[in-house]
mmCIF file of C-alpha atoms in Angstrom:
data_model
loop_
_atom_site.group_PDB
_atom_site.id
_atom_site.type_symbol
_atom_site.label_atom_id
_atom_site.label_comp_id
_atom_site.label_asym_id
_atom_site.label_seq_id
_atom_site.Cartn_x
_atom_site.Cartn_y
_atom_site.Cartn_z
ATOM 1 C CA UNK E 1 116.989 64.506 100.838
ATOM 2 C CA UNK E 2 118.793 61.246 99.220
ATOM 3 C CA UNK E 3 115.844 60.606 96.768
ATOM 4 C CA UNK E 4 114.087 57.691 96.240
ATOM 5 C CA UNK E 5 116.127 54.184 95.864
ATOM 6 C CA UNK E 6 115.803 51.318 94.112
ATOM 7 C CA UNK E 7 117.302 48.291 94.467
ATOM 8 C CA UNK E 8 118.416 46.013 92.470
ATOM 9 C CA UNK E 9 119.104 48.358 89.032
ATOM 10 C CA UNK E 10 119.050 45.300 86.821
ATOM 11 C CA UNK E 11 117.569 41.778 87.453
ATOM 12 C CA UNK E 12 117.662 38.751 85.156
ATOM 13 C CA UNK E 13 115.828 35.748 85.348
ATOM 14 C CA UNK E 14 114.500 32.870 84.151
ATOM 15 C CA UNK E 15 110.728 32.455 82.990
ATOM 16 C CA UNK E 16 108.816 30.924 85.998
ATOM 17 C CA UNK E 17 111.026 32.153 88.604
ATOM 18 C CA UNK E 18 109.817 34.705 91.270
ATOM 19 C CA UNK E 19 111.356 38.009 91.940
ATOM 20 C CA UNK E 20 111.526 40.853 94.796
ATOM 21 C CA UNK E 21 112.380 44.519 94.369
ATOM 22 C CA UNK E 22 112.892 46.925 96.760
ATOM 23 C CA UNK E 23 112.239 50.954 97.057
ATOM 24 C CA UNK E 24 113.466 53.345 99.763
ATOM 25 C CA UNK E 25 111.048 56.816 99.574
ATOM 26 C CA UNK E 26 112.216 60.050 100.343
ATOM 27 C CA UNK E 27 112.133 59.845 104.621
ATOM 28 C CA UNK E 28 109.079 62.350 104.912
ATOM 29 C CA UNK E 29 106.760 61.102 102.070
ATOM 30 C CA UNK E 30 104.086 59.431 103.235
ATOM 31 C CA UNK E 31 102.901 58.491 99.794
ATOM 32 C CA UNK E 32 104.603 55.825 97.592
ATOM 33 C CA UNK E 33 103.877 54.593 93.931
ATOM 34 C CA UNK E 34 104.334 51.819 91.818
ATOM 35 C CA UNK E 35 104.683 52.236 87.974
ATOM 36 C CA UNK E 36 105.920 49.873 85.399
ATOM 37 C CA UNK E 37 107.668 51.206 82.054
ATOM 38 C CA UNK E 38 107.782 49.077 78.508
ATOM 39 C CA UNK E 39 110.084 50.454 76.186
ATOM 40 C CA UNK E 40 108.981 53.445 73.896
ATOM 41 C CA UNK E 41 105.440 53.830 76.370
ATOM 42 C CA UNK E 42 105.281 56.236 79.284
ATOM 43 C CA UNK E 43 105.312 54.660 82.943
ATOM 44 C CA UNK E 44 101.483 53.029 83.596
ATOM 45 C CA UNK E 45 100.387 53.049 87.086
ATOM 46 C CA UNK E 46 100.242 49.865 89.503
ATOM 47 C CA UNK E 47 99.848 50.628 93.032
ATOM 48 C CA UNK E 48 100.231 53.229 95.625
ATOM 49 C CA UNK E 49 100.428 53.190 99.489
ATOM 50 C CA UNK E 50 99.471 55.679 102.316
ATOM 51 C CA UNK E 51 101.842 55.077 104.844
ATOM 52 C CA UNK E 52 101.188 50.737 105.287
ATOM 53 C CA UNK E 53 98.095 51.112 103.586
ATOM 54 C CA UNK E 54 97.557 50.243 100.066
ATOM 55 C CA UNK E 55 94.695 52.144 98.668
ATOM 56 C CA UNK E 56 94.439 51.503 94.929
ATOM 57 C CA UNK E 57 95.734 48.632 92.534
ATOM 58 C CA UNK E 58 95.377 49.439 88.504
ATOM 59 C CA UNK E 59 93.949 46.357 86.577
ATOM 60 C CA UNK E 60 97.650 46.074 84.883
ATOM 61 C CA UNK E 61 98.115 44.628 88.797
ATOM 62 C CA UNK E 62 97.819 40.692 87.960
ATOM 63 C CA UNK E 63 97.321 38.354 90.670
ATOM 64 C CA UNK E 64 100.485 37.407 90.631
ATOM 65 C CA UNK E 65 102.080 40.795 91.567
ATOM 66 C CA UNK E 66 102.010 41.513 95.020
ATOM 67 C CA UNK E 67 103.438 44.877 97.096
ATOM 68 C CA UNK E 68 103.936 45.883 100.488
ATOM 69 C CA UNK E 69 104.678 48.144 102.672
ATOM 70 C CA UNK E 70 104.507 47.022 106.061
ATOM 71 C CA UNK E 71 106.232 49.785 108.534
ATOM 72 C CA UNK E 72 105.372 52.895 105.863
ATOM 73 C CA UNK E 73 108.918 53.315 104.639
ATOM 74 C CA UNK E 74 110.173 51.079 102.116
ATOM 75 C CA UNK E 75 108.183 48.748 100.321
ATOM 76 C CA UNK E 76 108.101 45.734 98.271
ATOM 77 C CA UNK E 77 107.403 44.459 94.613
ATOM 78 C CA UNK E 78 107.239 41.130 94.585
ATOM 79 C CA UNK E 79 106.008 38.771 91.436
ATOM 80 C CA UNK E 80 105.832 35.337 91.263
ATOM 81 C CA UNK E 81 105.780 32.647 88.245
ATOM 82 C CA UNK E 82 107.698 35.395 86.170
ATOM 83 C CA UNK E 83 106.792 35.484 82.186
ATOM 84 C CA UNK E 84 108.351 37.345 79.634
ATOM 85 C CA UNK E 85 105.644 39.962 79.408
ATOM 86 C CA UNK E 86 106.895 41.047 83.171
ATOM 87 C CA UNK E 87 110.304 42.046 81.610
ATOM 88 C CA UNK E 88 110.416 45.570 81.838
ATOM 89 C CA UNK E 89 111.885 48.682 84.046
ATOM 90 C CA UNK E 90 110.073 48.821 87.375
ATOM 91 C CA UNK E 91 109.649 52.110 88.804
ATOM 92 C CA UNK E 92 109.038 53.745 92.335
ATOM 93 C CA UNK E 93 108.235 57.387 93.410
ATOM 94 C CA UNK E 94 107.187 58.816 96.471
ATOM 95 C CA UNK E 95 105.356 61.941 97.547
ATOM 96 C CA UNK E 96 104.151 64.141 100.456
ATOM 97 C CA UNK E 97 101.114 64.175 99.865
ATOM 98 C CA UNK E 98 98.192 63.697 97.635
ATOM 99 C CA UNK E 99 97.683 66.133 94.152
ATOM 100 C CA UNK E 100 99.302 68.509 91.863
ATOM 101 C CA UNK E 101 100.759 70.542 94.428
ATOM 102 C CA UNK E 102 102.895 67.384 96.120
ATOM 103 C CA UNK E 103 104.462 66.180 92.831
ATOM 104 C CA UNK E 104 105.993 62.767 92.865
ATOM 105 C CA UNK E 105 109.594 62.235 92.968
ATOM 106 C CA UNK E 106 111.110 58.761 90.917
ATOM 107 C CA UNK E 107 113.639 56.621 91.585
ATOM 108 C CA UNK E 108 116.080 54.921 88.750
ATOM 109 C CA UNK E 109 113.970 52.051 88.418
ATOM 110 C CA UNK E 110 114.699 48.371 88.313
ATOM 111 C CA UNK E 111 115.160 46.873 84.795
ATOM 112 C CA UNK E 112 113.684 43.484 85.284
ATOM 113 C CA UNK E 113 114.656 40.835 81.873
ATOM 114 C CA UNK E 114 112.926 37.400 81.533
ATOM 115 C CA UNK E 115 115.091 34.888 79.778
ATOM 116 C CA UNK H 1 89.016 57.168 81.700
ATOM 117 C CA UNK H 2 92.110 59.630 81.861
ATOM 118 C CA UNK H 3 94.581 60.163 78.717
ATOM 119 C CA UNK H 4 97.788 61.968 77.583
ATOM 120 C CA UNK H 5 98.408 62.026 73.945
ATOM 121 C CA UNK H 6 101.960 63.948 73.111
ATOM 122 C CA UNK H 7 103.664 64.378 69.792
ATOM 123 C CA UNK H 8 105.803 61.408 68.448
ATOM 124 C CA UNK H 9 109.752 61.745 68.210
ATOM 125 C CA UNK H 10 112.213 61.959 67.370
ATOM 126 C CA UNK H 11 112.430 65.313 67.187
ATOM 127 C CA UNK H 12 115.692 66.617 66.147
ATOM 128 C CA UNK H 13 116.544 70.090 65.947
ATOM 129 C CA UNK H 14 119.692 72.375 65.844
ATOM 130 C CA UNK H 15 120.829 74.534 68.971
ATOM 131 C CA UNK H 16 119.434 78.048 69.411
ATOM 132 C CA UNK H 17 115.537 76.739 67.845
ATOM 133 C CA UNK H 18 112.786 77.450 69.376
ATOM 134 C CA UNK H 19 110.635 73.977 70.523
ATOM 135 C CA UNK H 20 107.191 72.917 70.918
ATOM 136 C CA UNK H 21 106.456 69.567 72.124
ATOM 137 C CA UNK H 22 102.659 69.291 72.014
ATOM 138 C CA UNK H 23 100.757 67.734 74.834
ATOM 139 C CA UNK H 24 96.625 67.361 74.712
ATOM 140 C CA UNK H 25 94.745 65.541 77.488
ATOM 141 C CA UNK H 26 91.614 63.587 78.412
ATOM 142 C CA UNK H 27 90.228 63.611 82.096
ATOM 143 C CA UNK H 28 87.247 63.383 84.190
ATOM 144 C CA UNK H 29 87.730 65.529 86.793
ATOM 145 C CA UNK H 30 89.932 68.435 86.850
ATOM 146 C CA UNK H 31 93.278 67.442 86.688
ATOM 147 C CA UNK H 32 96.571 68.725 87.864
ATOM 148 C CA UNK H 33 99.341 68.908 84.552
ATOM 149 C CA UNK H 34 102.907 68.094 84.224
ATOM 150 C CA UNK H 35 105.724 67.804 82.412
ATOM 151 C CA UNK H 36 108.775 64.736 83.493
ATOM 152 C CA UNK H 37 112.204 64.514 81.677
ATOM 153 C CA UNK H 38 114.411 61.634 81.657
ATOM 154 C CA UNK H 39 118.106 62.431 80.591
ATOM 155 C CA UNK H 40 120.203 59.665 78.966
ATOM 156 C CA UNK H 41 120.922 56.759 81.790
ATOM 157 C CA UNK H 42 118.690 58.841 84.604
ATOM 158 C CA UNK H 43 115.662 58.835 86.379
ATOM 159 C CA UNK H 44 112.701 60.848 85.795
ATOM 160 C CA UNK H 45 112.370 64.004 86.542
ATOM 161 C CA UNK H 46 109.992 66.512 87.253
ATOM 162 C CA UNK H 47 110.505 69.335 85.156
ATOM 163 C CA UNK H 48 107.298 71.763 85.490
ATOM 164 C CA UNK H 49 103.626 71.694 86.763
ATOM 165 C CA UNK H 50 100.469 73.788 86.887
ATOM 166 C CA UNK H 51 97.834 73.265 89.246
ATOM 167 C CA UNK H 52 94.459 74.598 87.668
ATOM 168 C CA UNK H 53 93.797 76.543 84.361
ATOM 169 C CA UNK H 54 95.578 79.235 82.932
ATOM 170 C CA UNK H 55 98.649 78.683 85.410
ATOM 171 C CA UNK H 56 101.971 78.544 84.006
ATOM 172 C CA UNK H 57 104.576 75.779 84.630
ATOM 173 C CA UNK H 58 108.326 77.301 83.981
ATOM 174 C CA UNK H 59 111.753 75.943 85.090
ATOM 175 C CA UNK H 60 114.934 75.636 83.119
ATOM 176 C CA UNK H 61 113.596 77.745 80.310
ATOM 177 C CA UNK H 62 110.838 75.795 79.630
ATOM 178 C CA UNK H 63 107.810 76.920 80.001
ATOM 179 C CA UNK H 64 103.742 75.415 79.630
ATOM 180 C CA UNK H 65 100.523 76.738 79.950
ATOM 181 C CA UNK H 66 97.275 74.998 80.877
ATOM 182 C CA UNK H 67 94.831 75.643 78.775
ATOM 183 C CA UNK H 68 91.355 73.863 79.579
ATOM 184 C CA UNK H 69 89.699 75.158 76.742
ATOM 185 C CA UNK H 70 91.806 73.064 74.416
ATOM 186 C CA UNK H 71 93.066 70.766 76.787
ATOM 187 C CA UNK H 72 96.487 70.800 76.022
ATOM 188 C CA UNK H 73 99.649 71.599 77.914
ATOM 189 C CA UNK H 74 102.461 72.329 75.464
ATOM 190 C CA UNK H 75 106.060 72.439 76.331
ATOM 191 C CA UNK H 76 107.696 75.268 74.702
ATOM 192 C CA UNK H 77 111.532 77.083 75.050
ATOM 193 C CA UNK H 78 113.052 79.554 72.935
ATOM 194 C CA UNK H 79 116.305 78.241 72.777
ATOM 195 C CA UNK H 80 117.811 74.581 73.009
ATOM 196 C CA UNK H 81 120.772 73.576 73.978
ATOM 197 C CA UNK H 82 122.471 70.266 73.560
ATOM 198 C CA UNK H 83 122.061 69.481 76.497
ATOM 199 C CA UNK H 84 118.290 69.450 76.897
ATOM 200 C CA UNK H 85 118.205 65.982 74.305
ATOM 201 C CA UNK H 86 115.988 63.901 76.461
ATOM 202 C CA UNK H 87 113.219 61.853 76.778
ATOM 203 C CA UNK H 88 110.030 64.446 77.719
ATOM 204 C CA UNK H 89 106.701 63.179 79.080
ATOM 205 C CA UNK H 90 103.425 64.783 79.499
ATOM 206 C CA UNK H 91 101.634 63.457 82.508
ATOM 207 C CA UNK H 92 98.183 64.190 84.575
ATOM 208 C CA UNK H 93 97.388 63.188 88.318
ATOM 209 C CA UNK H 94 93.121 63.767 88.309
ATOM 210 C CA UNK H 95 92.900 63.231 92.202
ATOM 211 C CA UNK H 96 89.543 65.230 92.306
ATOM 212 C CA UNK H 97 87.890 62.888 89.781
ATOM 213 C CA UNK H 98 87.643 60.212 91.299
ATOM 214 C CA UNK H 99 90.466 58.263 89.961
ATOM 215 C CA UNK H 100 93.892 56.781 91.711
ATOM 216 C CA UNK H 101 96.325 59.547 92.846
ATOM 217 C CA UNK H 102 98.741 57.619 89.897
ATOM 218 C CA UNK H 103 99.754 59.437 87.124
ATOM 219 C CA UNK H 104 99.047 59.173 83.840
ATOM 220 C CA UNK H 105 102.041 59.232 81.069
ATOM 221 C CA UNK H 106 101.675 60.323 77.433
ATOM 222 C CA UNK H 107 104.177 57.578 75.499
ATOM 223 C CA UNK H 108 107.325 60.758 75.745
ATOM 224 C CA UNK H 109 109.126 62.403 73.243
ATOM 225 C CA UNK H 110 112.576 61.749 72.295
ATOM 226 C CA UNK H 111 114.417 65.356 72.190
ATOM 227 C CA UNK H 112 117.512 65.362 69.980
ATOM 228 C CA UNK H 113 119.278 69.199 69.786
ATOM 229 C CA UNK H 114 121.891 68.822 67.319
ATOM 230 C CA UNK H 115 125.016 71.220 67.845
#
């Protein structure tokens, strides 16, 4: 068990410019979970995938955030036209299954600043 | 919709107190409870859970109980140490309601434990 991974840990950008992160889940979770954390709030909910699937987007999920997760292992935050409300600490998690009893694991997270 | 409302920090105390960090919830189904920490520079972590009423999360020393009469899950331990200052959050997954198998975050309490 290596945990989850993120990568990059920091990204800085310019306003307008588009931006990729990546996540590595735990190798047996079939779940994984995209949060996004402001500072001084709690993580909010964006996405989660079942394997490749993607099941459920939260509203905070604008259209110009996109994720995949095209083989069921690692997956992709991507968003484009970058603003300075985006700038934040990106967070992934992963899990074995669904509910209280298969709690979800986090990675470091990817700080993501908007000049 | 779903809710976690936790006490605001800081909250600073000396070693050896005992600590409550108080933790009430709204959901519409019947959700599963937990506690996260995040230690300076780290990732969350998952520090307890309880699964349906009346169960009791422990690890570490801490300890919570899920009431669903009040519906609260407080965080309690007898005795801090230094080395439990930390960001805490109070979080709920509410699978069987209906909603997205996210979490939901209270905004976390900063822990300080003065020596």
């Amino acid at each position: 068990d290596t945990g989850v991974s993120q990568d990059p840990r920091h990204k800085i950008t310019k306003r307008g410019q588009n931006v990729t992160f990546r996540c590595d889940p735990i190798s047996e979770h079939n779940r994984l979970y995209w949060y996004r954390q402001t500072l001084g709030q709690g993580p909010e909910f964006l996405t989660y995938f079942q394997n490749e699937a993607q099941l459920e987007k939260s509203r905070l999920l604008s259209d110009r955030f996109s994720a995949e997760r095209p083989k069921g292992s690692f997956s992709t935050l991507e968003i484009q036209r970058t603003e300075q409300g985006d700038s934040a600490m990106y967070l992934c998690a992963s899990s074995a299954g669904a509910g209280g009893n298969q709690p979800q694991h986090f990675g470091d997270g990817t700080r993501l600043s908007i000049l | 919709g779903n809710s976690v409302t936790q006490m605001e920090g800081p909250v600073t105390l000396s070693e050896e107190a005992f600590l409550t960090i108080n933790c009430t919830y709204t959901a519409t189904g019947y959700p599963s409870l937990f506690w996260y920490v995040q230690y300076p520079g780290e990732g969350l972590q998952l520090l307890l859970k309880a699964t349906k009423a009346d169960d009791k999360g422990s690890n570490k020393g801490f300890e919570a109980t899920y009431r669903k009469e009040t519906t609260s899950f407080h965080l309690e331990k007898g005795s801090v140490q230094v080395s439990d200052s930390a960001v805490y959050f109070c979080a709920l997954s509410d699978l069987n309601g209906g909603g997205a198998d996210g979490l939901t975050f209270g905004k976390g309490t900063h822990l300080i434990i003065q020596p």
